[in-house]
DNA sequence: GAGTTTGAAACT
DNA sequence: CAGTTTCAAACTC
C-alpha cells in the first residue's frame, strides 16, 4: 500500500528537494537556531552531524524534550542544512566553489570537523544560544497545543516564521503567536552578528558575484553555519536528538552530495522539494548571488526567523534554463520556499492553538487565512519583497514579502510574522476580525479555528482536487484526507506528480489569482474593478460568482475577461468591469456586514473603504498590515477568504516545515490556503505561473532592510517570461530586490 | 453530520 | 477543443 505512488515517475529523478528544505521555514528556523550551514556535502554533514550531535548531546542533554518530536527536528535540521548546503554550494561553484564548499562543509560539521577558530568560538556561544532558543521553542510551540506533534509544530513554526508582520492576524492562532513572541525575539536577536553580516551581505550582494560575494558570503556563511550547526546540535540535544534517526533518508541523499538533492527527505521537512522535479538542471545556478543571499537571508532569519533560506538558493536558479526545466525547478523552489505554518492543534479542540499562516509565496496570507493554518508556505521569495517599511518589520516583510500582496489577501488571512510575534497580531480581515465570531459560514465546520485542510477521499491528495496539493503544500495534521500521498514521505511521488501535472498544464500550480499589488497600484487597483483577477477565470453557471464556488470570488478578486461566467455578480467586480455595488453590495455587504457584526466591527458599507477602515486600526501598527491591506483589498472587503487559491506569487509551500508549530501564528480567517496573490504587476502574466509553476519561492531576495540591493529592477515586469519562474516570482514581488541577478 | 450543489480538474 | 466524469469544497439543512 503504501505508497506506491502513482506516478512516481521520477521520483528518483527528483532530486533536488534539498533546496526546498532550505527554504522551508523549518529550515530557516533551524538556521536561526543553529549556525550550521548547509553546505554541500550533505552526507558528511549528516554523518558528522550525528557525531557532533552526539557529543553535544552529551553535553547539553536535552531538557525536556520529547522524543518523537525531537527526532523530527533533528532530521529537519539536518535536512535543511543539507539542502542549504547544496544550494549554496552551487553558487559557490561558480564563484569559488570549491573553496567555499570546503569551508562550508567544515563549518557545517562545524564542531567536528575543523572549524576555524573563529567559527568555533562563535559556535560555542551560539550553541548556548541555540540551546536556549531551542528550549524556548520547544516550550512554546509544544505547549500550546498539545500537540502531539511537536515536531510538526516546530517545523511549522520555523516556516511560519516568515509570516508577515503586517498581516498578522489574530486568529485563533494568534494566541499562539503571542506566545511565540518570545521565541521569536530570541531567535531574532540571537545573533546580532548575523544581522550585521546580513546587512553587509545585502548590500554587497548585488554586486557580489563571486569575488567579494564569495568572500563575504563565505565568512558569513561560516558564521551562520556554525551557528546553525550549533543550533542544530543544541536542538537535537535538547530534543533528545538522535542523530541517527531520520537520517537514513538523508544519507541517501548524500550521495548526491552536492547538488542533487537526491532524495529528499522531505518527510521531515514539509515542503516539497523544490527541485525534485527537475533536479538535474536546476541546481546550478545560483551563482554568487545566491550566496550572498543566503547569508543575507540568514541574517534575516535570525532576526526574523528566517523564513527563507531557501529562497536564496533556488530562486536564482533558473535563469537560463529553459522553461521546461525551470518549471520543475520552480516548483521545487516553491516548495522550498514555502513553508508553512501550521497550526496545529487546534483543529479540533477548539482550542486553537495555533495556526499558521501561510505565506505562500509571497505572502502567506492566503493560505494562512485559509482555514487553517496549516502550512503555509512560504516562499522564498517572500522575503525579497519587502517594501520596506520598517526596520524590523522590514525584515519580516521582506521575508514575508509577499505579504504585501497577501496582505490584501489577508483579508483573510493574516500573517504573521514570524519574527515578531508582535506582528501577529491582528487580523484584519474584515471579516473576521475577531476570532470569536468567526464567520459563520466560513467554516462552519471546523475550521474556524483554524485550521482545516483538505478532506480528500479519492485523489490521494495528488491531484489538483486536493487543496493542499494544489497549494503546493503537504498535507498536515488537520487534513482529513484518506490514502494521502501528499506527505513528505512520499515526496518523490508528490514531486513527480506535480511535474506531470505541470507538464500538462504549466500553470496548474501557478497562483490562480493575481492581485494588483502595491506596486502597481493601489490606486489603480481601486479603480479597476478587479485589478486582481483570477488568471484563468471562472466558469460559473449557477452561482453568479457570488459564492465561493467561484474561484474569482473566493480569491477575492473580480471576474475578468477571462471568465466565462454567466450572470456574473461578483462582488469584487464583474467581468464587465463593473463593480456591482448595489448588488454586490447588498449581498456582499450583507455578508460582510454579518461578518463584521460578528466581529464586532461595524459594518462598513463600502468595500475598500471598509477594509481600510478596518485595517488600519489593527495592526499594531505594523506597517505591514497596512500594506497588505491596502494592497489587497479588493474592493470590497473581504473577499471571501480565499482558500487555497494560489495567487500568483505564491510559492509552494510545502510543508516542510509545516509542522512547525511553534511558530505558528495565527491564522486568520482566511479561507484556504490560497497563495497569496501577488502583486502584481506582472503577476498577471501567465508566464510566471507557468514558468514556474512553482514559482515560488525563490525570490527571496532582498534585503531586508533596506534596501534592496538592487533596485528593484523594475520589477519584474520586465522579463518575466524569460527567466523562469523564479524570476517571475520575483517579479511579482515588486519590491524586492532581487536577488537574482541574472538576468 | 449528512446531504446537496457547484464548478474545477480530470478524463475521454 | 468539447463533452463527460470525477472530485472535493462550498453550501444547505
Ligand atoms: Zn488532499
Ligand atoms: Zn491535505
Ligand atoms: Zn492528504
Ligand atoms: Zn465565477
Ligand atoms: Zn470569474
Ligand atoms: Zn463572474
PDB file of N, CA and C (backbone and C1' of nucleotides) in Angstrom, chain C residues 1-12:
ATOM      1  P    DC C   1      -8.322  25.804 -26.965  1.00  0.00           P
ATOM      2  O5'  DC C   1      -8.826  24.568 -27.848  1.00  0.00           O
ATOM      3  C5'  DC C   1      -9.638  24.806 -29.016  1.00  0.00           C
ATOM      4  C4'  DC C   1     -10.788  23.842 -29.023  1.00  0.00           C
ATOM      5  C3'  DC C   1     -11.685  24.020 -27.811  1.00  0.00           C
ATOM      6  O3'  DC C   1     -13.005  24.296 -28.205  1.00  0.00           O
ATOM      7  C1'  DC C   1     -11.139  21.739 -28.080  1.00  0.00           C
ATOM      8  P    DA C   2     -14.058  24.647 -27.081  1.00  0.00           P
ATOM      9  O5'  DA C   2     -14.955  23.323 -27.053  1.00  0.00           O
ATOM     10  C5'  DA C   2     -15.450  22.828 -28.283  1.00  0.00           C
ATOM     11  C4'  DA C   2     -16.199  21.524 -28.029  1.00  0.00           C
ATOM     12  C3'  DA C   2     -17.229  21.619 -26.914  1.00  0.00           C
ATOM     13  O3'  DA C   2     -18.355  20.841 -27.263  1.00  0.00           O
ATOM     14  C1'  DA C   2     -15.599  19.972 -26.361  1.00  0.00           C
ATOM     15  P    DG C   3     -19.608  20.832 -26.368  1.00  0.00           P
ATOM     16  O5'  DG C   3     -19.492  19.394 -25.668  1.00  0.00           O
ATOM     17  C5'  DG C   3     -19.544  18.231 -26.485  1.00  0.00           C
ATOM     18  C4'  DG C   3     -19.469  17.003 -25.598  1.00  0.00           C
ATOM     19  C3'  DG C   3     -20.426  17.033 -24.410  1.00  0.00           C
ATOM     20  O3'  DG C   3     -21.053  15.762 -24.298  1.00  0.00           O
ATOM     21  C1'  DG C   3     -18.179  16.724 -23.656  1.00  0.00           C
ATOM     22  P    DT C   4     -22.097  15.500 -23.194  1.00  0.00           P
ATOM     23  O5'  DT C   4     -21.198  14.697 -22.136  1.00  0.00           O
ATOM     24  C5'  DT C   4     -20.541  13.502 -22.570  1.00  0.00           C
ATOM     25  C4'  DT C   4     -19.722  12.945 -21.423  1.00  0.00           C
ATOM     26  C3'  DT C   4     -20.488  12.805 -20.109  1.00  0.00           C
ATOM     27  O3'  DT C   4     -20.442  11.440 -19.721  1.00  0.00           O
ATOM     28  C1'  DT C   4     -18.378  13.866 -19.773  1.00  0.00           C
ATOM     29  P    DT C   5     -21.125  10.975 -18.403  1.00  0.00           P
ATOM     30  O5'  DT C   5     -19.863  10.963 -17.429  1.00  0.00           O
ATOM     31  C5'  DT C   5     -18.708  10.231 -17.847  1.00  0.00           C
ATOM     32  C4'  DT C   5     -17.612  10.389 -16.808  1.00  0.00           C
ATOM     33  C3'  DT C   5     -18.039  10.055 -15.377  1.00  0.00           C
ATOM     34  O3'  DT C   5     -17.078   9.169 -14.840  1.00  0.00           O
ATOM     35  C1'  DT C   5     -16.994  12.182 -15.456  1.00  0.00           C
ATOM     36  P    DT C   6     -17.263   8.597 -13.389  1.00  0.00           P
ATOM     37  O5'  DT C   6     -16.302   9.577 -12.581  1.00  0.00           O
ATOM     38  C5'  DT C   6     -14.946   9.676 -12.991  1.00  0.00           C
ATOM     39  C4'  DT C   6     -14.231  10.679 -12.115  1.00  0.00           C
ATOM     40  C3'  DT C   6     -14.411  10.453 -10.619  1.00  0.00           C
ATOM     41  O3'  DT C   6     -13.113  10.424 -10.046  1.00  0.00           O
ATOM     42  C1'  DT C   6     -14.823  12.705 -11.161  1.00  0.00           C
ATOM     43  P    DC C   7     -12.946   9.963  -8.561  1.00  0.00           P
ATOM     44  O5'  DC C   7     -12.959  11.354  -7.818  1.00  0.00           O
ATOM     45  C5'  DC C   7     -11.892  12.278  -8.103  1.00  0.00           C
ATOM     46  C4'  DC C   7     -12.208  13.603  -7.462  1.00  0.00           C
ATOM     47  C3'  DC C   7     -12.598  13.524  -5.996  1.00  0.00           C
ATOM     48  O3'  DC C   7     -11.436  13.837  -5.252  1.00  0.00           O
ATOM     49  C1'  DC C   7     -13.858  15.168  -7.241  1.00  0.00           C
ATOM     50  P    DA C   8     -11.337  13.588  -3.734  1.00  0.00           P
ATOM     51  O5'  DA C   8     -11.709  15.016  -3.177  1.00  0.00           O
ATOM     52  C5'  DA C   8     -10.870  16.110  -3.514  1.00  0.00           C
ATOM     53  C4'  DA C   8     -11.583  17.406  -3.175  1.00  0.00           C
ATOM     54  C3'  DA C   8     -12.017  17.514  -1.702  1.00  0.00           C
ATOM     55  O3'  DA C   8     -11.836  18.855  -1.289  1.00  0.00           O
ATOM     56  C1'  DA C   8     -13.874  17.824  -3.075  1.00  0.00           C
ATOM     57  P    DA C   9     -11.825  19.141   0.211  1.00  0.00           P
ATOM     58  O5'  DA C   9     -12.216  20.663   0.179  1.00  0.00           O
ATOM     59  C5'  DA C   9     -11.751  21.490  -0.854  1.00  0.00           C
ATOM     60  C4'  DA C   9     -12.879  22.382  -1.331  1.00  0.00           C
ATOM     61  C3'  DA C   9     -13.519  23.198  -0.206  1.00  0.00           C
ATOM     62  O3'  DA C   9     -13.578  24.547  -0.617  1.00  0.00           O
ATOM     63  C1'  DA C   9     -15.180  22.055  -1.454  1.00  0.00           C
ATOM     64  P    DA C  10     -13.951  25.613   0.404  1.00  0.00           P
ATOM     65  O5'  DA C  10     -15.495  25.869   0.027  1.00  0.00           O
ATOM     66  C5'  DA C  10     -15.793  26.424  -1.238  1.00  0.00           C
ATOM     67  C4'  DA C  10     -17.291  26.540  -1.357  1.00  0.00           C
ATOM     68  C3'  DA C  10     -17.948  27.304  -0.218  1.00  0.00           C
ATOM     69  O3'  DA C  10     -18.814  28.264  -0.789  1.00  0.00           O
ATOM     70  C1'  DA C  10     -18.981  25.182  -0.504  1.00  0.00           C
ATOM     71  P    DC C  11     -19.467  29.247   0.157  1.00  0.00           P
ATOM     72  O5'  DC C  11     -20.834  28.474   0.433  1.00  0.00           O
ATOM     73  C5'  DC C  11     -21.623  28.126  -0.691  1.00  0.00           C
ATOM     74  C4'  DC C  11     -22.716  27.180  -0.273  1.00  0.00           C
ATOM     75  C3'  DC C  11     -23.600  27.657   0.879  1.00  0.00           C
ATOM     76  O3'  DC C  11     -24.881  27.938   0.343  1.00  0.00           O
ATOM     77  C1'  DC C  11     -23.151  25.318   0.963  1.00  0.00           C
ATOM     78  P    DT C  12     -25.943  28.524   1.310  1.00  0.00           P
ATOM     79  O5'  DT C  12     -26.775  27.202   1.664  1.00  0.00           O
ATOM     80  C5'  DT C  12     -27.277  26.401   0.603  1.00  0.00           C
ATOM     81  C4'  DT C  12     -28.045  25.238   1.189  1.00  0.00           C
ATOM     82  C3'  DT C  12     -28.979  25.616   2.334  1.00  0.00           C
ATOM     83  O3'  DT C  12     -30.272  25.139   2.047  1.00  0.00           O
ATOM     84  C1'  DT C  12     -27.616  23.769   2.929  1.00  0.00           C
TER      85       DT C  12
END
